[in-house]
Structure formats: structure tokens, C-alpha cells
Coordinates of C-alpha atoms in Angstrom, one line a residue:
X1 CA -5.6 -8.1 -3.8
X2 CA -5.3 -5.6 -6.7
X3 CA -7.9 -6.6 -9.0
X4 CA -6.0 -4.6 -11.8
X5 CA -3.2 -7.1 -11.2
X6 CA -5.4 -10.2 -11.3
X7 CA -6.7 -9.9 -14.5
X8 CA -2.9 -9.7 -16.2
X9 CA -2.7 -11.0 -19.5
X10 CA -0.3 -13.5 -20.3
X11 CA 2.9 -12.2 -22.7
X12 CA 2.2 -13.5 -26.4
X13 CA 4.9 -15.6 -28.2
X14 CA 7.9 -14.6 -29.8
X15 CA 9.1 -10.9 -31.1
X16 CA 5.1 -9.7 -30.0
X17 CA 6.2 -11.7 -26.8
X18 CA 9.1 -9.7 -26.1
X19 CA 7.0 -6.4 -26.5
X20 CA 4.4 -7.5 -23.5
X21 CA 7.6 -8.8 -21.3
X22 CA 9.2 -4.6 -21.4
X23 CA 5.6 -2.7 -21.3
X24 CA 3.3 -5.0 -19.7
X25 CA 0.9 -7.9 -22.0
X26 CA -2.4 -5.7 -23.4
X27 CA -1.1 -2.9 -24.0
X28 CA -3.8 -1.1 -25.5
X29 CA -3.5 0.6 -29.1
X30 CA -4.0 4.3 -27.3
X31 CA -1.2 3.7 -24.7
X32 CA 1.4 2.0 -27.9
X33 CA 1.3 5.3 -29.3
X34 CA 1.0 7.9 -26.9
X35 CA 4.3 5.9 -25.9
X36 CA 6.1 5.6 -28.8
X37 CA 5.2 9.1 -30.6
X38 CA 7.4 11.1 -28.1
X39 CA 9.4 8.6 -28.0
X40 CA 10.3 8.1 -31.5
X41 CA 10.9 12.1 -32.0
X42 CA 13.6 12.2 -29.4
X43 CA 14.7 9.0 -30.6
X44 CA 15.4 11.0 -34.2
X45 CA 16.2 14.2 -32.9
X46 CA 18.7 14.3 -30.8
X47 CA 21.4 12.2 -32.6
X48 CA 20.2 15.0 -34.8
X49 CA 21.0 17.8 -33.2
X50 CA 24.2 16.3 -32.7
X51 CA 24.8 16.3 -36.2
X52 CA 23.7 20.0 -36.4
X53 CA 26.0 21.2 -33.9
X54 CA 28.9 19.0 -35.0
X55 CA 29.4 17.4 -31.8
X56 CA 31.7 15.3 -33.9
X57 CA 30.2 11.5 -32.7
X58 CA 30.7 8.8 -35.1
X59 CA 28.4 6.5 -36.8
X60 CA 28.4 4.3 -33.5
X61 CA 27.8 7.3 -31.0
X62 CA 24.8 8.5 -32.8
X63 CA 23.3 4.9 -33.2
X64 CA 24.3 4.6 -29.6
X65 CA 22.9 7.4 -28.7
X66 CA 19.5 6.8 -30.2
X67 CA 19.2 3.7 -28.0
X68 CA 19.8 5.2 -24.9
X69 CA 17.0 8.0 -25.9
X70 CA 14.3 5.0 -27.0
X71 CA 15.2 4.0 -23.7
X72 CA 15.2 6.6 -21.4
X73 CA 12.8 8.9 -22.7
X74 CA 10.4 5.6 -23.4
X75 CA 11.3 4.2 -20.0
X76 CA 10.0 8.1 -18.4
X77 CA 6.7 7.6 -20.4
X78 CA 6.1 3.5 -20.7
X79 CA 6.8 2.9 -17.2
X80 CA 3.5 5.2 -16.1
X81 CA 1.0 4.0 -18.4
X82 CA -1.3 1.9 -16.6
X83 CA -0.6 -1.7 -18.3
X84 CA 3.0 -1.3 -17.6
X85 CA 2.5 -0.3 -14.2
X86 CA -0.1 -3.2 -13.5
X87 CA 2.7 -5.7 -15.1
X88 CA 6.0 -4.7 -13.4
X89 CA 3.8 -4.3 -10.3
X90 CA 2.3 -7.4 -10.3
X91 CA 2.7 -10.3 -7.5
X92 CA 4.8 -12.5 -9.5
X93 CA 7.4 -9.4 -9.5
X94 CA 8.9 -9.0 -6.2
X95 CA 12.2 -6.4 -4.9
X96 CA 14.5 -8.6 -6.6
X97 CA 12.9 -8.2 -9.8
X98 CA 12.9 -4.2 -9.3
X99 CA 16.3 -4.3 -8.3
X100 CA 17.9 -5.9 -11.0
X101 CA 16.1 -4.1 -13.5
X102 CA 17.6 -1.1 -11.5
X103 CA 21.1 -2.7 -11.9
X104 CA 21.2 -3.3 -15.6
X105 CA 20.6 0.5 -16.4
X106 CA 24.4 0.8 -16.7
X107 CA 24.1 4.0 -18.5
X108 CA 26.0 6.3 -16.8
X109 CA 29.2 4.3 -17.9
X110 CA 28.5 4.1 -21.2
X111 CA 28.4 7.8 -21.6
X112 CA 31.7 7.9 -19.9
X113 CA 32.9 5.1 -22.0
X114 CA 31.6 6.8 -25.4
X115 CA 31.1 10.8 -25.2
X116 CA 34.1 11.8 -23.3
X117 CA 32.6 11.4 -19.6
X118 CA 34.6 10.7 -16.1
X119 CA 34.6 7.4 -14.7
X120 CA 34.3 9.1 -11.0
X121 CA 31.2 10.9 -12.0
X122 CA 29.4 8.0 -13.4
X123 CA 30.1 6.0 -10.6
X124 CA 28.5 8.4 -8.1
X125 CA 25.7 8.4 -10.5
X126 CA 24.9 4.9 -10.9
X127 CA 26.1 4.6 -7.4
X128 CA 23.3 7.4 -6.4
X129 CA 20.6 5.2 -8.6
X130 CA 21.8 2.0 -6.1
X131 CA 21.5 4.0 -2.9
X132 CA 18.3 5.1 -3.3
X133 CA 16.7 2.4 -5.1
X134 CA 16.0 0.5 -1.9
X135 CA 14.2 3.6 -0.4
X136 CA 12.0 3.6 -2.7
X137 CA 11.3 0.3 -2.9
X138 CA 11.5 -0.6 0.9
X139 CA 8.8 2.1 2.4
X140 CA 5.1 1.7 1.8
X141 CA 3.0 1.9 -0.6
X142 CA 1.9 5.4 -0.1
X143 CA 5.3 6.9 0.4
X144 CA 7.2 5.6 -2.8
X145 CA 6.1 9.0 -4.8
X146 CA 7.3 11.2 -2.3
X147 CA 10.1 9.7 -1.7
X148 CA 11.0 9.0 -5.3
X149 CA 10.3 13.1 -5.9
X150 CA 12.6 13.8 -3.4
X151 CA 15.2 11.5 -4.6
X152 CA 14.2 12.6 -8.1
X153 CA 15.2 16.3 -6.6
X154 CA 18.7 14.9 -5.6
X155 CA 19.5 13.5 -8.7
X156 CA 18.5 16.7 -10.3
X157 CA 21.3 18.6 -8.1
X158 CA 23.6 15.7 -9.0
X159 CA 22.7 16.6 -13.0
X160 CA 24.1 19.9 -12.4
X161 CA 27.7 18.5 -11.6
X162 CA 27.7 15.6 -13.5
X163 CA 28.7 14.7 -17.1
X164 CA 28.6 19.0 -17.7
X165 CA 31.0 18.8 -19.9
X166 CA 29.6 16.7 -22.5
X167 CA 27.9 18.7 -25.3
X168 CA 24.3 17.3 -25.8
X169 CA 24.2 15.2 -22.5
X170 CA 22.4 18.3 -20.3
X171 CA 18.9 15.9 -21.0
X172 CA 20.7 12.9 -19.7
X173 CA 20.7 12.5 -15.7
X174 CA 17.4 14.3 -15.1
X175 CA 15.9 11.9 -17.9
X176 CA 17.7 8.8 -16.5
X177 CA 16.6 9.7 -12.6
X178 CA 13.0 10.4 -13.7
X179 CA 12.9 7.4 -15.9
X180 CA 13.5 5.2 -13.1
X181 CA 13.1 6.7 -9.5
X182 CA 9.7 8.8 -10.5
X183 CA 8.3 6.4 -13.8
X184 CA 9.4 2.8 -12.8
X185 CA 10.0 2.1 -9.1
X186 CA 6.9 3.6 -7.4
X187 CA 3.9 1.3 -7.1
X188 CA 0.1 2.9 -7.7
X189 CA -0.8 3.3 -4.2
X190 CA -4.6 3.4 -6.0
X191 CA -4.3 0.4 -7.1
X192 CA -2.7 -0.8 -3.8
X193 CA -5.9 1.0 -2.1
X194 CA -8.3 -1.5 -4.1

């Protein structure tokens, strides 16, 4: 048994509570920021640059917008830090877990919705992100990374064709992809190993 993963923290009560249950309970004060620094910058700048280059989104797109950066880009970076790995990872979690946290990342179809995208392309996206989910999941322990990179690859070619012409959105799929194919799914096959 991982002996990381045995000596999980339970979440603390209420809005602290809710914190633990997305990055993992005992987080430690160095991880929090070396999270949320780079997180909070692309959070701020990118509705930004927006702004800047009169993209022409409305209050809601830009607010919108910022969300789906605190999510993405802190997804990409919470999601490898060793206390969220440890918690997401952890027996109690099992594929179904993984899956449907997979499943709710509807983002490709809000960027459709909101910024001007095609329904077509962000069903092949999302429908990309469900295809190769259970590869990732479904192999062993020591072949999730290099199978994630490789499907982290394809969703990098699929960037290149998909939602193009959206000004601003060139960040999007390869953040969205690495977020959960290379940060999330994979389990520490170090930790597995102890």
C-alpha cells in the first residue's frame, strides 16, 4: 500500500473544507502558492489581453473567461503537486471517480457557446478527452505517463484545427489536454512503487 496515501488527512469543514476536497486535505503553505501565483496571473491577464486587443467580449465573457483560466491553468499545476496527487489517487477514489471528474470538464462547449466556436469542433474535442480517458486510466501504473504524453501529443495536433478561429483561444486545447491527460489522470508510479 502507498504509505503516502495512508497517512491522508481528512478535508476540514466548510469553505476550508471545500479547498482540501479540489487540491487534496494538507496542502502545505509552499504548494498553496506555488499553485495559485501562476495561477492568479493568467487568471488576470488574459481577460486582459482581451481587453487590449479588443476582442470585443462582454462583461460575462471576460468573467467567464477568468474561470475557465483559474481552472485550467490551476488544474495543469494543482493536479501535479504531491498532496493533490496523493488525494485524487487515493484508494477511496476509484475509475469512476476519475471518470466523472473527466466528464464535467465540459469546456470545449462553453467556448463554442460563448466566443464564437463550432459545435462540431468541440464535440470532437470533448469527445477526444472521453476516448482517451480510459487509456489512460485502464493501463498500468507505469504506462499512464507515456501514454498520457502521447495522447497529450494528439490533442496538441487537434489544437491546431480546433477553435482557430477564435482570437485569444490559441492557449486553450493544449492547456485543457495537458490539464487533464498529463496533470490529472496519471497516477505516481513512485508512489505506486512504495
Amino acid at each position: 500500500m502507498n504509505t503516502l496515501n495512508s497517512n491522508l488527512k481528512k478535508p476540514r469543514k466548510g469553505l476550508l473544507g471545500s479547498w482540501d476536497m479540489v487540491v487534496g486535505p494538507g496542502m502545505s503553505f509552499q504548494e498553496t502558492w506555488i499553485c495559485l501565483i501562476p495561477t492568479l496571473l493568467a487568471t488576470v491577464l488574459i481577460p486582459i489581453y482581451a481587453i487590449i486587443n479588443h476582442f470585443g467580449w462582454n462583461i460575462w465573457q471576460l468573467l467567464i473567461m477568468a474561470f475557465l483560466v483559474f481552472d485550467l491553468v490551476g488544474g495543469a499545476i494543482v493536479n501535479v503537486s504531491e498532496t493533490t496527487k496523493c488525494w485524487h489517487h487515493s484508494p477511496q477514489h476509484n475509475w469512476r471517480y476519475h471518470y466523472g471528474f473527466i466528464a464535467i470538464h465540459l469546456h470545449p462547449f462553453l467556448v463554442a457557446w460563448l466566443y464564437g466556436g463550432s459545435w462540431p469542433e468541440a464535440t470532437i474535442a470533448y469527445g477526444y478527452l472521453l476516448i482517451a480517458t480510459p487509456l489512460i486510466l485502464f493501463v498500468p501504473c507505469r504506462l499512464q505517463k507515456s501514454i498520457a504524453i502521447t495522447l497529450y501529443l494528439g490533442g496538441l495536433v487537434l489544437s491546431h484545427y480546433l477553435f482557430q478561429g477564435i482570437e485569444g483561444m490559441g492557449w486553450f486545447l493544449p492547456v485543457y489536454f495537458l490539464k487533464l491527460f498529463v496533470s490529472y489522470l496519471p497516477e505516481d508510479s513512485n508512489r505506486s512503487l512504495s
